[in-house]
mmCIF file of C-alpha atoms in Angstrom:
data_model
loop_
_atom_site.group_PDB
_atom_site.id
_atom_site.type_symbol
_atom_site.label_atom_id
_atom_site.label_comp_id
_atom_site.label_asym_id
_atom_site.label_seq_id
_atom_site.Cartn_x
_atom_site.Cartn_y
_atom_site.Cartn_z
ATOM 1 C CA MET A 1 79.108 97.892 109.765
ATOM 2 C CA ALA A 2 76.811 100.597 111.388
ATOM 3 C CA ASN A 3 77.837 99.679 114.927
ATOM 4 C CA GLY A 4 81.355 98.422 114.397
ATOM 5 C CA PRO A 5 82.434 94.476 114.540
ATOM 6 C CA GLU A 6 80.448 92.227 116.354
ATOM 7 C CA GLN A 7 82.826 89.379 116.292
ATOM 8 C CA ASP A 8 86.422 88.694 114.919
ATOM 9 C CA ASP A 9 85.092 85.780 112.827
ATOM 10 C CA SER A 10 82.616 87.329 110.553
ATOM 11 C CA PRO A 11 83.753 88.690 107.377
ATOM 12 C CA ASP A 12 81.285 91.392 107.493
ATOM 13 C CA CYS A 13 83.168 93.059 110.423
ATOM 14 C CA PHE A 14 85.902 94.162 108.187
ATOM 15 C CA VAL A 15 87.018 95.437 104.682
ATOM 16 C CA CYS A 16 89.854 95.577 103.080
ATOM 17 C CA PRO A 17 92.290 98.197 104.249
ATOM 18 C CA SER A 18 93.814 98.838 100.919
ATOM 19 C CA CYS A 19 90.788 99.027 98.512
ATOM 20 C CA GLN A 20 87.824 99.202 101.039
ATOM 21 C CA GLY A 21 86.444 95.839 99.132
ATOM 22 C CA GLY A 22 84.515 93.452 100.825
ATOM 23 C CA LEU A 23 86.503 90.178 102.412
ATOM 24 C CA GLU A 24 85.809 86.463 102.529
ATOM 25 C CA PHE A 25 87.156 84.723 105.633
ATOM 26 C CA SER A 26 88.792 81.342 104.804
ATOM 27 C CA GLY A 27 89.061 80.048 108.772
ATOM 28 C CA GLU A 28 93.090 80.818 108.289
ATOM 29 C CA SER A 29 92.773 84.345 106.365
ATOM 30 C CA TYR A 30 90.620 87.336 105.158
ATOM 31 C CA ASN A 31 90.741 87.574 101.321
ATOM 32 C CA CYS A 32 89.681 90.391 99.046
ATOM 33 C CA GLY A 33 88.608 89.500 95.921
ATOM 34 C CA SER A 34 88.810 93.052 94.713
ATOM 35 C CA CYS A 35 92.773 93.551 95.136
ATOM 36 C CA VAL A 36 93.540 89.807 95.637
ATOM 37 C CA ARG A 37 95.159 90.830 99.185
ATOM 38 C CA GLN A 38 95.300 87.887 101.968
ATOM 39 C CA TYR A 39 95.365 88.952 105.440
ATOM 40 C CA PRO A 40 96.257 86.088 107.848
ATOM 41 C CA VAL A 41 94.977 85.115 111.084
ATOM 42 C CA LEU A 42 97.985 84.904 113.537
ATOM 43 C CA PHE A 43 97.505 83.567 117.153
ATOM 44 C CA GLY A 44 93.779 84.403 116.850
ATOM 45 C CA ILE A 45 94.444 87.833 115.660
ATOM 46 C CA PRO A 46 93.633 89.036 112.256
ATOM 47 C CA ASP A 47 96.624 90.951 110.774
ATOM 48 C CA PHE A 48 95.175 93.860 108.434
ATOM 49 C CA ARG A 49 98.644 95.486 108.218
ATOM 50 C CA LEU A 50 99.981 96.878 104.792
ATOM 51 C CA GLN A 51 103.108 97.979 106.319
ATOM 52 C CA SER A 52 104.675 97.334 109.742
ATOM 53 C CA ASP A 53 105.969 99.778 112.316
ATOM 54 C CA ARG A 54 109.200 101.513 111.956
ATOM 55 C CA TYR A 55 111.107 99.392 114.452
ATOM 56 C CA LEU A 56 110.731 95.648 112.851
ATOM 57 C CA THR A 57 109.760 94.260 109.499
ATOM 58 C CA ILE A 58 106.504 92.566 109.170
ATOM 59 C CA GLU A 59 108.458 88.932 108.966
ATOM 60 C CA GLN A 60 110.799 89.956 111.927
ATOM 61 C CA GLU A 61 107.658 91.464 113.858
ATOM 62 C CA ARG A 62 105.559 88.097 113.596
ATOM 63 C CA GLU A 63 108.236 86.205 114.262
ATOM 64 C CA LYS A 64 108.931 88.019 117.561
ATOM 65 C CA ALA A 65 105.159 87.683 118.275
ATOM 66 C CA GLY A 66 105.168 83.944 117.653
ATOM 67 C CA ARG A 67 107.968 83.917 120.571
ATOM 68 C CA LEU A 68 105.786 85.754 122.974
ATOM 69 C CA HIS A 69 102.751 83.638 121.874
ATOM 70 C CA GLU A 70 105.012 80.331 122.562
ATOM 71 C CA PHE A 71 105.860 81.866 125.977
ATOM 72 C CA SER A 72 102.532 82.507 126.934
ATOM 73 C CA ARG A 73 100.931 79.069 126.924
ATOM 74 C CA SER A 74 102.938 78.615 130.311
ATOM 75 C CA ALA A 75 103.622 82.214 131.540
ATOM 76 C CA SER A 76 101.146 84.834 133.274
ATOM 77 C CA PHE A 77 100.669 88.277 131.991
ATOM 78 C CA GLU A 78 103.088 89.839 134.006
ATOM 79 C CA GLU A 79 105.934 87.408 133.119
ATOM 80 C CA LEU A 80 105.171 87.789 129.533
ATOM 81 C CA VAL A 81 105.637 91.531 129.762
ATOM 82 C CA ALA A 82 108.836 91.020 131.741
ATOM 83 C CA TYR A 83 109.825 88.345 128.673
ATOM 84 C CA TYR A 84 109.403 90.903 126.374
ATOM 85 C CA TYR A 85 111.477 93.366 127.619
ATOM 86 C CA SER A 86 113.866 90.579 128.161
ATOM 87 C CA ILE A 87 114.306 90.076 124.342
ATOM 88 C CA THR A 88 113.811 93.811 123.299
ATOM 89 C CA ALA A 89 117.872 94.950 123.141
ATOM 90 C CA ASP A 90 116.590 98.440 122.360
ATOM 91 C CA VAL A 91 114.881 99.138 125.261
ATOM 92 C CA PRO A 92 117.623 100.530 128.265
ATOM 93 C CA ALA A 93 116.567 98.377 131.679
ATOM 94 C CA GLU A 94 116.199 101.681 133.364
ATOM 95 C CA LEU A 95 113.247 102.614 130.628
ATOM 96 C CA ALA A 96 112.160 98.851 130.855
ATOM 97 C CA LEU A 97 111.265 98.787 134.451
ATOM 98 C CA ARG A 98 109.364 102.133 133.970
ATOM 99 C CA TYR A 99 107.387 100.949 131.007
ATOM 100 C CA GLN A 100 106.406 97.716 133.154
ATOM 101 C CA ALA A 101 105.196 99.882 136.027
ATOM 102 C CA TYR A 102 103.334 102.115 133.469
ATOM 103 C CA ILE A 103 101.845 99.157 131.771
ATOM 104 C CA ARG A 104 100.614 97.865 135.180
ATOM 105 C CA ASN A 105 99.014 101.098 136.168
ATOM 106 C CA SER A 106 97.726 101.597 132.969
ATOM 107 C CA PRO A 107 93.755 99.868 133.818
ATOM 108 C CA ASP A 108 93.502 102.434 136.869
ATOM 109 C CA GLN A 109 94.983 105.267 134.962
ATOM 110 C CA ALA A 110 92.088 104.618 132.156
ATOM 111 C CA ARG A 111 89.431 104.356 134.395
ATOM 112 C CA ASP A 112 89.131 107.752 135.074
ATOM 113 C CA THR A 113 89.326 108.288 131.647
ATOM 114 C CA VAL A 114 86.308 105.806 131.125
ATOM 115 C CA ASP A 115 84.253 107.745 133.615
ATOM 116 C CA ARG A 116 84.738 111.042 132.038
ATOM 117 C CA LEU A 117 83.331 109.413 128.711
ATOM 118 C CA ASP A 118 80.311 108.426 130.655
ATOM 119 C CA PRO A 119 79.614 105.590 128.190
ATOM 120 C CA ASP A 120 76.022 103.681 127.528
ATOM 121 C CA SER A 121 76.749 99.976 128.048
ATOM 122 C CA GLN A 122 73.826 99.125 125.897
ATOM 123 C CA GLN A 123 74.794 101.266 123.025
ATOM 124 C CA ASP A 124 78.374 102.927 123.017
ATOM 125 C CA VAL A 125 80.983 100.854 120.812
ATOM 126 C CA LEU A 126 84.517 101.456 121.478
ATOM 127 C CA LEU A 127 87.225 101.718 119.012
ATOM 128 C CA ASP A 128 90.753 101.703 121.162
ATOM 129 C CA LEU A 129 93.712 102.777 118.757
ATOM 130 C CA GLY A 130 97.062 101.868 119.867
ATOM 131 C CA CYS A 131 95.624 99.545 122.382
ATOM 132 C CA GLY A 132 99.099 98.266 123.569
ATOM 133 C CA ALA A 133 98.792 96.147 126.221
ATOM 134 C CA GLY A 134 95.560 96.713 126.602
ATOM 135 C CA GLY A 135 95.034 98.796 129.826
ATOM 136 C CA PHE A 136 92.093 100.923 128.337
ATOM 137 C CA LEU A 137 90.360 97.521 127.367
ATOM 138 C CA VAL A 138 90.467 96.455 130.889
ATOM 139 C CA ALA A 139 89.171 99.826 132.279
ATOM 140 C CA GLY A 140 86.135 99.665 129.851
ATOM 141 C CA SER A 141 85.086 96.503 130.328
ATOM 142 C CA GLY A 142 81.358 96.415 131.438
ATOM 143 C CA HIS A 143 81.174 99.764 130.115
ATOM 144 C CA PHE A 144 80.506 99.684 126.345
ATOM 145 C CA ARG A 145 78.364 97.234 124.055
ATOM 146 C CA GLN A 146 81.478 96.091 122.880
ATOM 147 C CA MET A 147 85.192 96.924 122.534
ATOM 148 C CA VAL A 148 87.762 96.822 119.719
ATOM 149 C CA GLY A 149 91.381 97.237 120.319
ATOM 150 C CA VAL A 150 94.050 97.921 117.257
ATOM 151 C CA ASP A 151 97.599 98.152 117.308
ATOM 152 C CA ILE A 152 100.101 98.013 114.501
ATOM 153 C CA ALA A 153 102.291 95.633 116.642
ATOM 154 C CA LEU A 154 101.196 92.284 116.474
ATOM 155 C CA ARG A 155 103.748 91.231 119.549
ATOM 156 C CA TRP A 156 101.990 93.750 121.875
ATOM 157 C CA LEU A 157 98.218 92.581 120.848
ATOM 158 C CA VAL A 158 99.633 88.715 122.003
ATOM 159 C CA ILE A 159 100.506 90.554 125.223
ATOM 160 C CA CYS A 160 96.817 92.050 125.336
ATOM 161 C CA LYS A 161 95.589 88.851 124.402
ATOM 162 C CA LYS A 162 96.964 87.190 127.440
ATOM 163 C CA ARG A 163 95.749 90.235 129.732
ATOM 164 C CA LEU A 164 92.250 89.874 128.427
ATOM 165 C CA ASP A 165 91.925 86.281 128.645
ATOM 166 C CA GLU A 166 93.378 86.118 132.153
ATOM 167 C CA LEU A 167 90.512 88.436 133.261
ATOM 168 C CA GLY A 168 87.868 86.976 130.961
ATOM 169 C CA ILE A 169 87.400 90.087 129.219
ATOM 170 C CA ASN A 170 85.954 90.099 126.102
ATOM 171 C CA ALA A 171 87.217 92.304 122.982
ATOM 172 C CA VAL A 172 87.886 92.119 119.398
ATOM 173 C CA LEU A 173 91.850 92.893 118.692
ATOM 174 C CA VAL A 174 92.966 93.429 115.251
ATOM 175 C CA CYS A 175 96.343 94.216 114.027
ATOM 176 C CA ALA A 176 95.912 97.243 111.628
ATOM 177 C CA ASP A 177 97.857 100.254 110.774
ATOM 178 C CA ALA A 178 95.571 103.484 112.438
ATOM 179 C CA GLU A 179 95.924 105.340 109.123
ATOM 180 C CA GLN A 180 94.705 102.173 106.914
ATOM 181 C CA LEU A 181 91.883 100.723 109.122
ATOM 182 C CA PRO A 182 89.929 97.455 108.001
ATOM 183 C CA PHE A 183 86.522 98.962 109.174
ATOM 184 C CA LYS A 184 84.004 100.948 107.315
ATOM 185 C CA ASP A 185 83.455 104.797 108.175
ATOM 186 C CA GLY A 186 81.286 106.002 110.695
ATOM 187 C CA GLY A 187 81.197 102.681 112.775
ATOM 188 C CA TYR A 188 82.106 103.998 116.243
ATOM 189 C CA SER A 189 80.647 106.148 119.000
ATOM 190 C CA GLN A 190 83.781 106.516 120.897
ATOM 191 C CA VAL A 191 87.263 106.404 119.760
ATOM 192 C CA VAL A 192 90.394 106.656 122.295
ATOM 193 C CA ALA A 193 93.826 106.969 121.366
ATOM 194 C CA GLY A 194 96.057 107.102 124.357
ATOM 195 C CA ASP A 195 99.914 107.927 123.512
ATOM 196 C CA LEU A 196 99.309 107.012 120.032
ATOM 197 C CA VAL A 197 100.002 110.155 118.065
ATOM 198 C CA GLU A 198 103.453 110.311 118.997
ATOM 199 C CA HIS A 199 104.221 106.910 117.545
ATOM 200 C CA VAL A 200 102.424 107.040 114.220
ATOM 201 C CA ARG A 201 103.772 107.692 110.717
ATOM 202 C CA ASP A 202 101.640 110.716 110.119
ATOM 203 C CA ALA A 203 99.817 112.135 113.048
ATOM 204 C CA GLY A 204 97.532 114.350 111.141
ATOM 205 C CA SER A 205 96.477 111.376 108.850
ATOM 206 C CA THR A 206 95.827 109.101 111.993
ATOM 207 C CA ILE A 207 93.625 111.985 113.652
ATOM 208 C CA GLU A 208 91.734 112.191 110.194
ATOM 209 C CA ALA A 209 91.210 108.368 110.307
ATOM 210 C CA CYS A 210 89.867 108.729 113.923
ATOM 211 C CA TRP A 211 87.029 111.297 112.611
ATOM 212 C CA ARG A 212 86.046 108.826 109.807
ATOM 213 C CA GLN A 213 85.656 105.975 112.227
ATOM 214 C CA LEU A 214 83.123 107.950 114.814
ATOM 215 C CA ARG A 215 79.505 108.572 113.737
ATOM 216 C CA PRO A 216 78.108 112.288 114.213
ATOM 217 C CA GLY A 217 78.256 113.423 117.636
ATOM 218 C CA GLY A 218 80.815 110.481 118.469
ATOM 219 C CA ARG A 219 83.556 111.384 120.856
ATOM 220 C CA PHE A 220 87.330 111.359 120.608
ATOM 221 C CA TRP A 221 90.005 111.160 123.568
ATOM 222 C CA LEU A 222 93.508 111.314 123.046
ATOM 223 C CA SER A 223 96.591 111.709 125.193
ATOM 224 C CA ALA A 224 100.179 112.654 124.216
ATOM 225 C CA THR A 225 103.644 113.330 125.600
ATOM 226 C CA ASN A 226 104.130 116.850 125.599
ATOM 227 C CA ARG A 227 107.353 117.970 123.777
ATOM 228 C CA TYR A 228 107.839 120.973 125.564
ATOM 229 C CA CYS A 229 107.834 118.998 129.092
ATOM 230 C CA ILE A 230 110.442 120.922 131.299
ATOM 231 C CA GLY A 231 110.857 117.590 133.521
ATOM 232 C CA PRO A 232 111.877 114.398 132.800
ATOM 233 C CA HIS A 233 110.506 113.159 129.188
ATOM 234 C CA ALA A 234 108.327 110.145 129.869
ATOM 235 C CA LEU A 235 110.019 107.925 126.970
ATOM 236 C CA THR A 236 113.499 109.149 127.763
ATOM 237 C CA ARG A 237 113.206 110.182 131.238
ATOM 238 C CA ILE A 238 115.918 113.132 130.333
ATOM 239 C CA TRP A 239 115.266 116.549 131.443
ATOM 240 C CA GLY A 240 113.544 118.951 128.760
ATOM 241 C CA ILE A 241 115.024 116.903 125.820
ATOM 242 C CA GLY A 242 112.284 117.978 123.483
ATOM 243 C CA TYR A 243 113.492 121.299 123.364
ATOM 244 C CA LEU A 244 116.410 120.097 121.601
ATOM 245 C CA PRO A 245 116.916 119.898 117.887
ATOM 246 C CA ARG A 246 116.888 116.152 116.354
ATOM 247 C CA ALA A 247 120.782 115.934 115.970
ATOM 248 C CA ALA A 248 121.434 117.219 119.553
ATOM 249 C CA ARG A 249 118.523 114.963 120.974
ATOM 250 C CA SER A 250 120.061 112.001 119.166
ATOM 251 C CA ARG A 251 123.684 112.396 120.424
ATOM 252 C CA ILE A 252 122.547 113.009 124.028
ATOM 253 C CA LEU A 253 120.305 109.565 123.788
ATOM 254 C CA LEU A 254 122.746 107.660 122.297
ATOM 255 C CA LYS A 255 125.265 108.891 125.211
ATOM 256 C CA PHE A 256 122.922 108.388 128.107
ATOM 257 C CA ARG A 257 120.732 105.689 127.038
ATOM 258 C CA GLY A 258 122.529 103.894 124.192
ATOM 259 C CA VAL A 259 119.923 103.963 121.888
ATOM 260 C CA ASP A 260 118.105 106.690 120.655
ATOM 261 C CA SER A 261 114.463 105.949 121.290
ATOM 262 C CA LEU A 262 112.750 108.990 119.938
ATOM 263 C CA ARG A 263 114.030 108.198 116.511
ATOM 264 C CA TYR A 264 110.719 107.242 115.195
ATOM 265 C CA THR A 265 108.778 109.164 117.426
ATOM 266 C CA ASN A 266 106.751 112.792 116.611
ATOM 267 C CA LEU A 267 107.188 115.026 119.469
ATOM 268 C CA VAL A 268 104.127 116.910 119.543
ATOM 269 C CA SER A 269 102.630 119.784 121.608
ATOM 270 C CA PRO A 270 98.870 120.563 122.583
ATOM 271 C CA ARG A 271 98.883 123.435 120.331
ATOM 272 C CA ALA A 272 100.195 121.075 117.345
ATOM 273 C CA VAL A 273 97.816 118.776 118.027
ATOM 274 C CA LYS A 274 94.896 120.897 118.665
ATOM 275 C CA GLN A 275 95.339 122.418 115.179
ATOM 276 C CA LEU A 276 95.459 118.804 113.550
ATOM 277 C CA CYS A 277 92.047 117.871 115.349
ATOM 278 C CA LYS A 278 90.596 121.240 114.272
ATOM 279 C CA HIS A 279 91.940 120.670 110.557
ATOM 280 C CA ALA A 280 90.361 116.974 110.731
ATOM 281 C CA GLY A 281 86.679 118.528 111.574
ATOM 282 C CA PHE A 282 86.659 118.092 115.083
ATOM 283 C CA ARG A 283 85.339 120.266 117.435
ATOM 284 C CA LEU A 284 87.297 120.638 120.727
ATOM 285 C CA VAL A 285 85.654 120.103 124.133
ATOM 286 C CA SER A 286 88.540 120.351 126.713
ATOM 287 C CA THR A 287 92.539 120.348 127.144
ATOM 288 C CA VAL A 288 93.872 119.430 130.275
ATOM 289 C CA PRO A 289 97.211 118.036 131.823
ATOM 290 C CA ARG A 290 96.961 114.178 132.001
ATOM 291 C CA GLY A 291 95.227 113.022 134.997
ATOM 292 C CA LEU A 292 96.998 110.814 137.539
ATOM 293 C CA ASN A 293 95.862 107.797 139.339
ATOM 294 C CA THR A 294 98.252 106.897 142.446
ATOM 295 C CA ALA A 295 96.898 103.329 142.931
ATOM 296 C CA ASN A 296 100.030 101.274 141.799
ATOM 297 C CA ILE A 297 102.762 103.958 142.367
ATOM 298 C CA ALA A 298 104.696 101.820 144.320
ATOM 299 C CA ALA A 299 105.436 100.016 141.285
ATOM 300 C CA TYR A 300 107.712 103.005 140.071
ATOM 301 C CA PRO A 301 111.414 103.746 141.051
ATOM 302 C CA MET A 302 111.493 106.240 143.982
ATOM 303 C CA GLN A 303 112.609 109.325 141.615
ATOM 304 C CA ASP A 304 109.934 108.784 139.740
ATOM 305 C CA ARG A 305 107.295 108.082 142.735
ATOM 306 C CA ILE A 306 108.557 111.580 144.224
ATOM 307 C CA LEU A 307 107.744 113.260 140.637
ATOM 308 C CA LEU A 308 104.390 111.787 140.759
ATOM 309 C CA ARG A 309 103.347 112.934 144.238
ATOM 310 C CA ILE A 310 104.621 116.336 143.321
ATOM 311 C CA TYR A 311 102.656 116.435 140.221
ATOM 312 C CA GLY A 312 99.598 115.068 141.500
ATOM 313 C CA PHE A 313 99.667 117.751 144.128
ATOM 314 C CA LEU A 314 99.974 120.580 141.412
ATOM 315 C CA LEU A 315 96.936 119.071 139.623
ATOM 316 C CA LYS A 316 95.051 120.379 142.496
ATOM 317 C CA PHE A 317 95.158 124.018 141.649
ATOM 318 C CA ARG A 318 94.109 125.750 138.666
ATOM 319 C CA PHE A 319 96.767 128.109 137.882
ATOM 320 C CA PHE A 320 99.340 124.875 138.053
ATOM 321 C CA ARG A 321 96.769 122.933 135.703
ATOM 322 C CA GLY A 322 97.106 125.840 133.091
ATOM 323 C CA VAL A 323 100.923 125.908 133.318
ATOM 324 C CA LEU A 324 101.074 122.095 133.246
ATOM 325 C CA VAL A 325 99.130 121.837 129.784
ATOM 326 C CA ILE A 326 101.791 123.941 128.567
ATOM 327 C CA ALA A 327 105.229 122.343 129.901
ATOM 328 C CA GLY A 328 103.968 119.402 131.884
ATOM 329 C CA PRO A 329 104.770 115.686 130.781
ATOM 330 C CA ALA A 330 101.531 114.780 128.992
ATOM 331 C CA PHE A 331 98.182 116.383 127.894
ATOM 332 C CA GLU A 332 94.928 114.724 127.215
ATOM 333 C CA MET A 333 92.103 116.492 125.006
ATOM 334 C CA MET A 334 88.166 115.407 124.350
ATOM 335 C CA HIS A 335 86.566 116.448 121.088
ATOM 336 C CA GLU A 336 83.388 115.474 119.413
ATOM 337 C CA LYS A 337 82.609 115.054 115.515
#
């Protein structure tokens, strides 16, 4: 697999994430002869997980993905996203509205990153880890020879598939853990991980997996929410929450949001992520505040629109860009192998 998967129904595309052995495709599952594991294909998406995310068990998650898939048969992508939040009790309504606005805006946001990656549409193969609802895959369409989207949440891949199908975009979608990928090493020229390192079990192991997937000279782009944001934290909308110890954070979130939405979140900073990337073997190219695209800013609540306008204004000034890397809401980095 020198250049990444060519199609999602070829057994040569994948290896066993447990033992790295070869797989045989039966039409309904990928089967490993070495460790006798079976990986089903569900809703057109191969499921190579050895463990689930921390919110649902694999069985619970597959059941929820099934409900989404059934709903998607007669619903649009926008309706499917709204339905997801209607059946997700641990996301407060206030946050659900903002998350939906973020999802709607994600392709426009990602296009600026695609431009900076400057991909070769005849050569470059993209691996999008934590692809979620597929914003980066939409933005990357036509810019890469092939795109592969990976997420540990099958439920989000069902949503992503609906989005890509509506737009006629081709990409290989794979359900897998970013730390235990079903690919041979060195198959990709570009790896992106937007808002991923906050949500994995081990950020260091995930970044090392990204390094292994890249061929020499390949580029790795990531973004993350900054724990030291002075303003409203992107995942909670509570000011300065990242400065507090875990117990205090939990009490505040339970009081004001009804759920500790950071209970499985790694609070990271630019410095910490930079050290993890250096340890993995990457060479840092740049660290900047997360870029802002305001094409769909009207989708956000009024308070957010005001803050986004202020953020966009500050980004114009070099001094404030330096401050925003340290204490702004989010940052992005470019690395090379």
